[in-house]
Amino acid sequence: GAAFAGGLSDGVSTSVAVFCHELPHELGDFAVLLSSGMSARQALVYAGLSSFLSYVGLVIGLLTSSFSGATLYIFALAGGLFLYIALVDMIPHMQSTALSDQQRHKSKLGYLLISQAAGLICGLAIMVSIATYEEDIRFDLE
């Protein structure tokens, strides 16, 4: 919500970044819930409840964006949270996956490392492209 207070291009680029982060995250959560013994229906309910809470964040963002200067603090907080998640959760998980694959399938380790690096580079390239060309992005909503 607060991203759109900075302008349409800020809102769209933030929405794309959040979507690229949340889609695999939600699919992973659903898979974890299924593997923990929940039925598909239960897993959908819990995943849906978790996703619904993002609307609470939307409302908070819209309410706080009307305060002068609040948008910068919200962006800083959101960016810090994304970095925290990446450094504390995603990178160690990628390392443990690589180590377990190395023990089981030495021939697939190179493929795994290349695909992980390609995913990180692709995400970085998308974000750099959005940051570089955000002023040139125009949407005709009429």
PDB file of C-alpha atoms in Angstrom:
ATOM      1  CA  GLY A   1       0.000   0.000   0.000  1.00  0.00           C
ATOM      2  CA  ALA A   2       2.720   2.482   0.902  1.00  0.00           C
ATOM      3  CA  ALA A   3       4.605   1.735  -2.331  1.00  0.00           C
ATOM      4  CA  PHE A   4       1.820   3.290  -4.413  1.00  0.00           C
ATOM      5  CA  ALA A   5       2.000   6.462  -2.294  1.00  0.00           C
ATOM      6  CA  GLY A   6       5.389   7.118  -3.932  1.00  0.00           C
ATOM      7  CA  GLY A   7       3.888   6.821  -7.423  1.00  0.00           C
ATOM      8  CA  LEU A   8       2.578   4.229  -9.851  1.00  0.00           C
ATOM      9  CA  SER A   9       6.021   3.030 -10.976  1.00  0.00           C
ATOM     10  CA  ASP A  10       7.130   2.574  -7.349  1.00  0.00           C
ATOM     11  CA  GLY A  11       3.972   0.634  -6.588  1.00  0.00           C
ATOM     12  CA  VAL A  12       4.196  -1.599  -9.650  1.00  0.00           C
ATOM     13  CA  SER A  13       7.909  -2.352  -9.220  1.00  0.00           C
ATOM     14  CA  THR A  14       7.395  -3.175  -5.543  1.00  0.00           C
ATOM     15  CA  SER A  15       4.395  -5.349  -6.417  1.00  0.00           C
ATOM     16  CA  VAL A  16       6.442  -7.273  -9.002  1.00  0.00           C
ATOM     17  CA  ALA A  17       9.237  -7.805  -6.481  1.00  0.00           C
ATOM     18  CA  VAL A  18       6.820  -8.991  -3.805  1.00  0.00           C
ATOM     19  CA  PHE A  19       5.071 -11.315  -6.284  1.00  0.00           C
ATOM     20  CA  CYS A  20       8.404 -12.831  -7.373  1.00  0.00           C
ATOM     21  CA  HIS A  21       9.223 -13.402  -3.716  1.00  0.00           C
ATOM     22  CA  GLU A  22       5.844 -14.609  -2.503  1.00  0.00           C
ATOM     23  CA  LEU A  23       4.843 -17.068  -5.243  1.00  0.00           C
ATOM     24  CA  PRO A  24       7.636 -19.592  -4.579  1.00  0.00           C
ATOM     25  CA  HIS A  25       7.336 -18.872  -0.859  1.00  0.00           C
ATOM     26  CA  GLU A  26       3.620 -19.730  -0.782  1.00  0.00           C
ATOM     27  CA  LEU A  27       4.142 -22.840  -2.913  1.00  0.00           C
ATOM     28  CA  GLY A  28       6.898 -23.920  -0.534  1.00  0.00           C
ATOM     29  CA  ASP A  29       4.679 -23.305   2.484  1.00  0.00           C
ATOM     30  CA  PHE A  30       1.929 -25.380   0.880  1.00  0.00           C
ATOM     31  CA  ALA A  31       4.374 -28.229   0.207  1.00  0.00           C
ATOM     32  CA  VAL A  32       5.644 -28.106   3.805  1.00  0.00           C
ATOM     33  CA  LEU A  33       2.089 -28.222   5.149  1.00  0.00           C
ATOM     34  CA  LEU A  34       1.289 -31.209   2.920  1.00  0.00           C
ATOM     35  CA  SER A  35       4.454 -33.050   3.950  1.00  0.00           C
ATOM     36  CA  SER A  36       3.674 -32.443   7.621  1.00  0.00           C
ATOM     37  CA  GLY A  37       0.564 -34.584   7.288  1.00  0.00           C
ATOM     38  CA  MET A  38      -2.166 -32.066   6.538  1.00  0.00           C
ATOM     39  CA  SER A  39      -4.761 -32.790   3.915  1.00  0.00           C
ATOM     40  CA  ALA A  40      -4.758 -30.602   0.815  1.00  0.00           C
ATOM     41  CA  ARG A  41      -7.864 -28.813   2.100  1.00  0.00           C
ATOM     42  CA  GLN A  42      -6.288 -28.052   5.487  1.00  0.00           C
ATOM     43  CA  ALA A  43      -3.087 -26.868   3.825  1.00  0.00           C
ATOM     44  CA  LEU A  44      -5.080 -24.539   1.542  1.00  0.00           C
ATOM     45  CA  VAL A  45      -6.971 -23.087   4.518  1.00  0.00           C
ATOM     46  CA  TYR A  46      -3.809 -22.401   6.502  1.00  0.00           C
ATOM     47  CA  ALA A  47      -1.945 -21.044   3.475  1.00  0.00           C
ATOM     48  CA  GLY A  48      -4.947 -18.852   2.642  1.00  0.00           C
ATOM     49  CA  LEU A  49      -5.110 -17.549   6.200  1.00  0.00           C
ATOM     50  CA  SER A  50      -1.428 -16.716   6.061  1.00  0.00           C
ATOM     51  CA  SER A  51      -1.889 -14.928   2.732  1.00  0.00           C
ATOM     52  CA  PHE A  52      -4.934 -13.037   3.987  1.00  0.00           C
ATOM     53  CA  LEU A  53      -2.796 -11.371   6.628  1.00  0.00           C
ATOM     54  CA  SER A  54      -0.980  -9.521   3.849  1.00  0.00           C
ATOM     55  CA  TYR A  55      -4.128  -7.424   3.485  1.00  0.00           C
ATOM     56  CA  VAL A  56      -3.647  -6.287   7.068  1.00  0.00           C
ATOM     57  CA  GLY A  57      -0.229  -5.031   5.963  1.00  0.00           C
ATOM     58  CA  LEU A  58      -1.862  -3.320   2.977  1.00  0.00           C
ATOM     59  CA  VAL A  59      -4.258  -1.428   5.245  1.00  0.00           C
ATOM     60  CA  ILE A  60      -1.454  -0.444   7.627  1.00  0.00           C
ATOM     61  CA  GLY A  61       0.646   0.716   4.667  1.00  0.00           C
ATOM     62  CA  LEU A  62      -2.191   2.792   3.236  1.00  0.00           C
ATOM     63  CA  LEU A  63      -2.956   4.366   6.607  1.00  0.00           C
ATOM     64  CA  THR A  64       0.647   5.222   7.415  1.00  0.00           C
ATOM     65  CA  SER A  65       1.509   6.445   3.910  1.00  0.00           C
ATOM     66  CA  SER A  66      -0.533   9.583   4.500  1.00  0.00           C
ATOM     67  CA  PHE A  67       1.984  10.710   7.135  1.00  0.00           C
ATOM     68  CA  SER A  68       4.813  12.848   5.811  1.00  0.00           C
ATOM     69  CA  GLY A  69       8.031  10.848   5.481  1.00  0.00           C
ATOM     70  CA  ALA A  70       6.513   7.547   6.604  1.00  0.00           C
ATOM     71  CA  THR A  71       6.985   5.948   3.181  1.00  0.00           C
ATOM     72  CA  LEU A  72      10.784   6.056   3.459  1.00  0.00           C
ATOM     73  CA  TYR A  73      10.689   4.271   6.807  1.00  0.00           C
ATOM     74  CA  ILE A  74       8.273   1.655   5.501  1.00  0.00           C
ATOM     75  CA  PHE A  75      10.515   0.996   2.481  1.00  0.00           C
ATOM     76  CA  ALA A  76      13.548   0.722   4.764  1.00  0.00           C
ATOM     77  CA  LEU A  77      11.738  -1.720   7.050  1.00  0.00           C
ATOM     78  CA  ALA A  78      10.483  -3.838   4.141  1.00  0.00           C
ATOM     79  CA  GLY A  79      13.912  -3.894   2.483  1.00  0.00           C
ATOM     80  CA  GLY A  80      15.555  -4.877   5.754  1.00  0.00           C
ATOM     81  CA  LEU A  81      13.050  -7.698   6.249  1.00  0.00           C
ATOM     82  CA  PHE A  82      13.679  -9.051   2.741  1.00  0.00           C
ATOM     83  CA  LEU A  83      17.443  -8.969   3.336  1.00  0.00           C
ATOM     84  CA  TYR A  84      17.014 -10.666   6.702  1.00  0.00           C
ATOM     85  CA  ILE A  85      14.912 -13.445   5.182  1.00  0.00           C
ATOM     86  CA  ALA A  86      17.413 -13.959   2.375  1.00  0.00           C
ATOM     87  CA  LEU A  87      20.472 -14.023   4.614  1.00  0.00           C
ATOM     88  CA  VAL A  88      19.049 -16.013   7.514  1.00  0.00           C
ATOM     89  CA  ASP A  89      16.744 -18.463   5.763  1.00  0.00           C
ATOM     90  CA  MET A  90      17.310 -18.753   2.028  1.00  0.00           C
ATOM     91  CA  ILE A  91      21.141 -18.830   1.784  1.00  0.00           C
ATOM     92  CA  PRO A  92      21.621 -21.504   4.517  1.00  0.00           C
ATOM     93  CA  HIS A  93      18.839 -23.590   2.926  1.00  0.00           C
ATOM     94  CA  MET A  94      20.574 -23.383  -0.460  1.00  0.00           C
ATOM     95  CA  GLN A  95      23.853 -24.454   1.161  1.00  0.00           C
ATOM     96  CA  SER A  96      22.283 -27.414   2.952  1.00  0.00           C
ATOM     97  CA  THR A  97      20.546 -28.495  -0.260  1.00  0.00           C
ATOM     98  CA  ALA A  98      23.841 -28.350  -2.125  1.00  0.00           C
ATOM     99  CA  LEU A  99      25.612 -30.366   0.595  1.00  0.00           C
ATOM    100  CA  SER A 100      22.928 -33.054   0.740  1.00  0.00           C
ATOM    101  CA  ASP A 101      22.891 -33.317  -3.063  1.00  0.00           C
ATOM    102  CA  GLN A 102      26.685 -33.533  -3.084  1.00  0.00           C
ATOM    103  CA  GLN A 103      26.514 -36.580  -0.843  1.00  0.00           C
ATOM    104  CA  ARG A 104      23.771 -38.269  -2.891  1.00  0.00           C
ATOM    105  CA  HIS A 105      24.394 -37.242  -6.505  1.00  0.00           C
ATOM    106  CA  LYS A 106      27.812 -35.807  -7.223  1.00  0.00           C
ATOM    107  CA  SER A 107      27.006 -35.507 -10.919  1.00  0.00           C
ATOM    108  CA  LYS A 108      24.017 -33.192 -10.269  1.00  0.00           C
ATOM    109  CA  LEU A 109      25.844 -30.834  -7.909  1.00  0.00           C
ATOM    110  CA  GLY A 110      27.124 -28.610 -10.730  1.00  0.00           C
ATOM    111  CA  TYR A 111      23.639 -28.328 -12.201  1.00  0.00           C
ATOM    112  CA  LEU A 112      22.206 -27.426  -8.789  1.00  0.00           C
ATOM    113  CA  LEU A 113      24.812 -24.732  -8.140  1.00  0.00           C
ATOM    114  CA  ILE A 114      24.392 -23.269 -11.627  1.00  0.00           C
ATOM    115  CA  SER A 115      20.596 -23.192 -11.300  1.00  0.00           C
ATOM    116  CA  GLN A 116      20.813 -21.544  -7.852  1.00  0.00           C
ATOM    117  CA  ALA A 117      23.252 -18.932  -9.136  1.00  0.00           C
ATOM    118  CA  ALA A 118      21.096 -18.334 -12.240  1.00  0.00           C
ATOM    119  CA  GLY A 119      18.039 -17.750 -10.052  1.00  0.00           C
ATOM    120  CA  LEU A 120      19.886 -15.241  -7.877  1.00  0.00           C
ATOM    121  CA  ILE A 121      21.367 -13.459 -10.910  1.00  0.00           C
ATOM    122  CA  CYS A 122      17.977 -13.353 -12.652  1.00  0.00           C
ATOM    123  CA  GLY A 123      16.332 -11.806  -9.579  1.00  0.00           C
ATOM    124  CA  LEU A 124      19.127  -9.281  -9.259  1.00  0.00           C
ATOM    125  CA  ALA A 125      18.872  -8.409 -12.961  1.00  0.00           C
ATOM    126  CA  ILE A 126      15.113  -7.833 -12.674  1.00  0.00           C
ATOM    127  CA  MET A 127      15.528  -5.535  -9.686  1.00  0.00           C
ATOM    128  CA  VAL A 128      18.408  -3.590 -11.300  1.00  0.00           C
ATOM    129  CA  SER A 129      16.359  -3.209 -14.500  1.00  0.00           C
ATOM    130  CA  ILE A 130      13.366  -1.890 -12.579  1.00  0.00           C
ATOM    131  CA  ALA A 131      15.549   0.503 -10.571  1.00  0.00           C
ATOM    132  CA  THR A 132      17.369   1.727 -13.679  1.00  0.00           C
ATOM    133  CA  TYR A 133      14.340   2.249 -15.904  1.00  0.00           C
ATOM    134  CA  GLU A 134      11.626   3.064 -13.343  1.00  0.00           C
ATOM    135  CA  GLU A 135      11.311   6.624 -14.636  1.00  0.00           C
ATOM    136  CA  ASP A 136      10.747   5.350 -18.202  1.00  0.00           C
ATOM    137  CA  ILE A 137       8.032   2.830 -17.280  1.00  0.00           C
ATOM    138  CA  ARG A 138       4.632   4.178 -18.248  1.00  0.00           C
ATOM    139  CA  PHE A 139       1.224   2.571 -17.943  1.00  0.00           C
ATOM    140  CA  ASP A 140      -1.866   3.768 -19.776  1.00  0.00           C
ATOM    141  CA  LEU A 141      -4.684   2.834 -17.457  1.00  0.00           C
ATOM    142  CA  GLU A 142      -7.410   4.364 -19.621  1.00  0.00           C
TER     143      GLU A 142
END
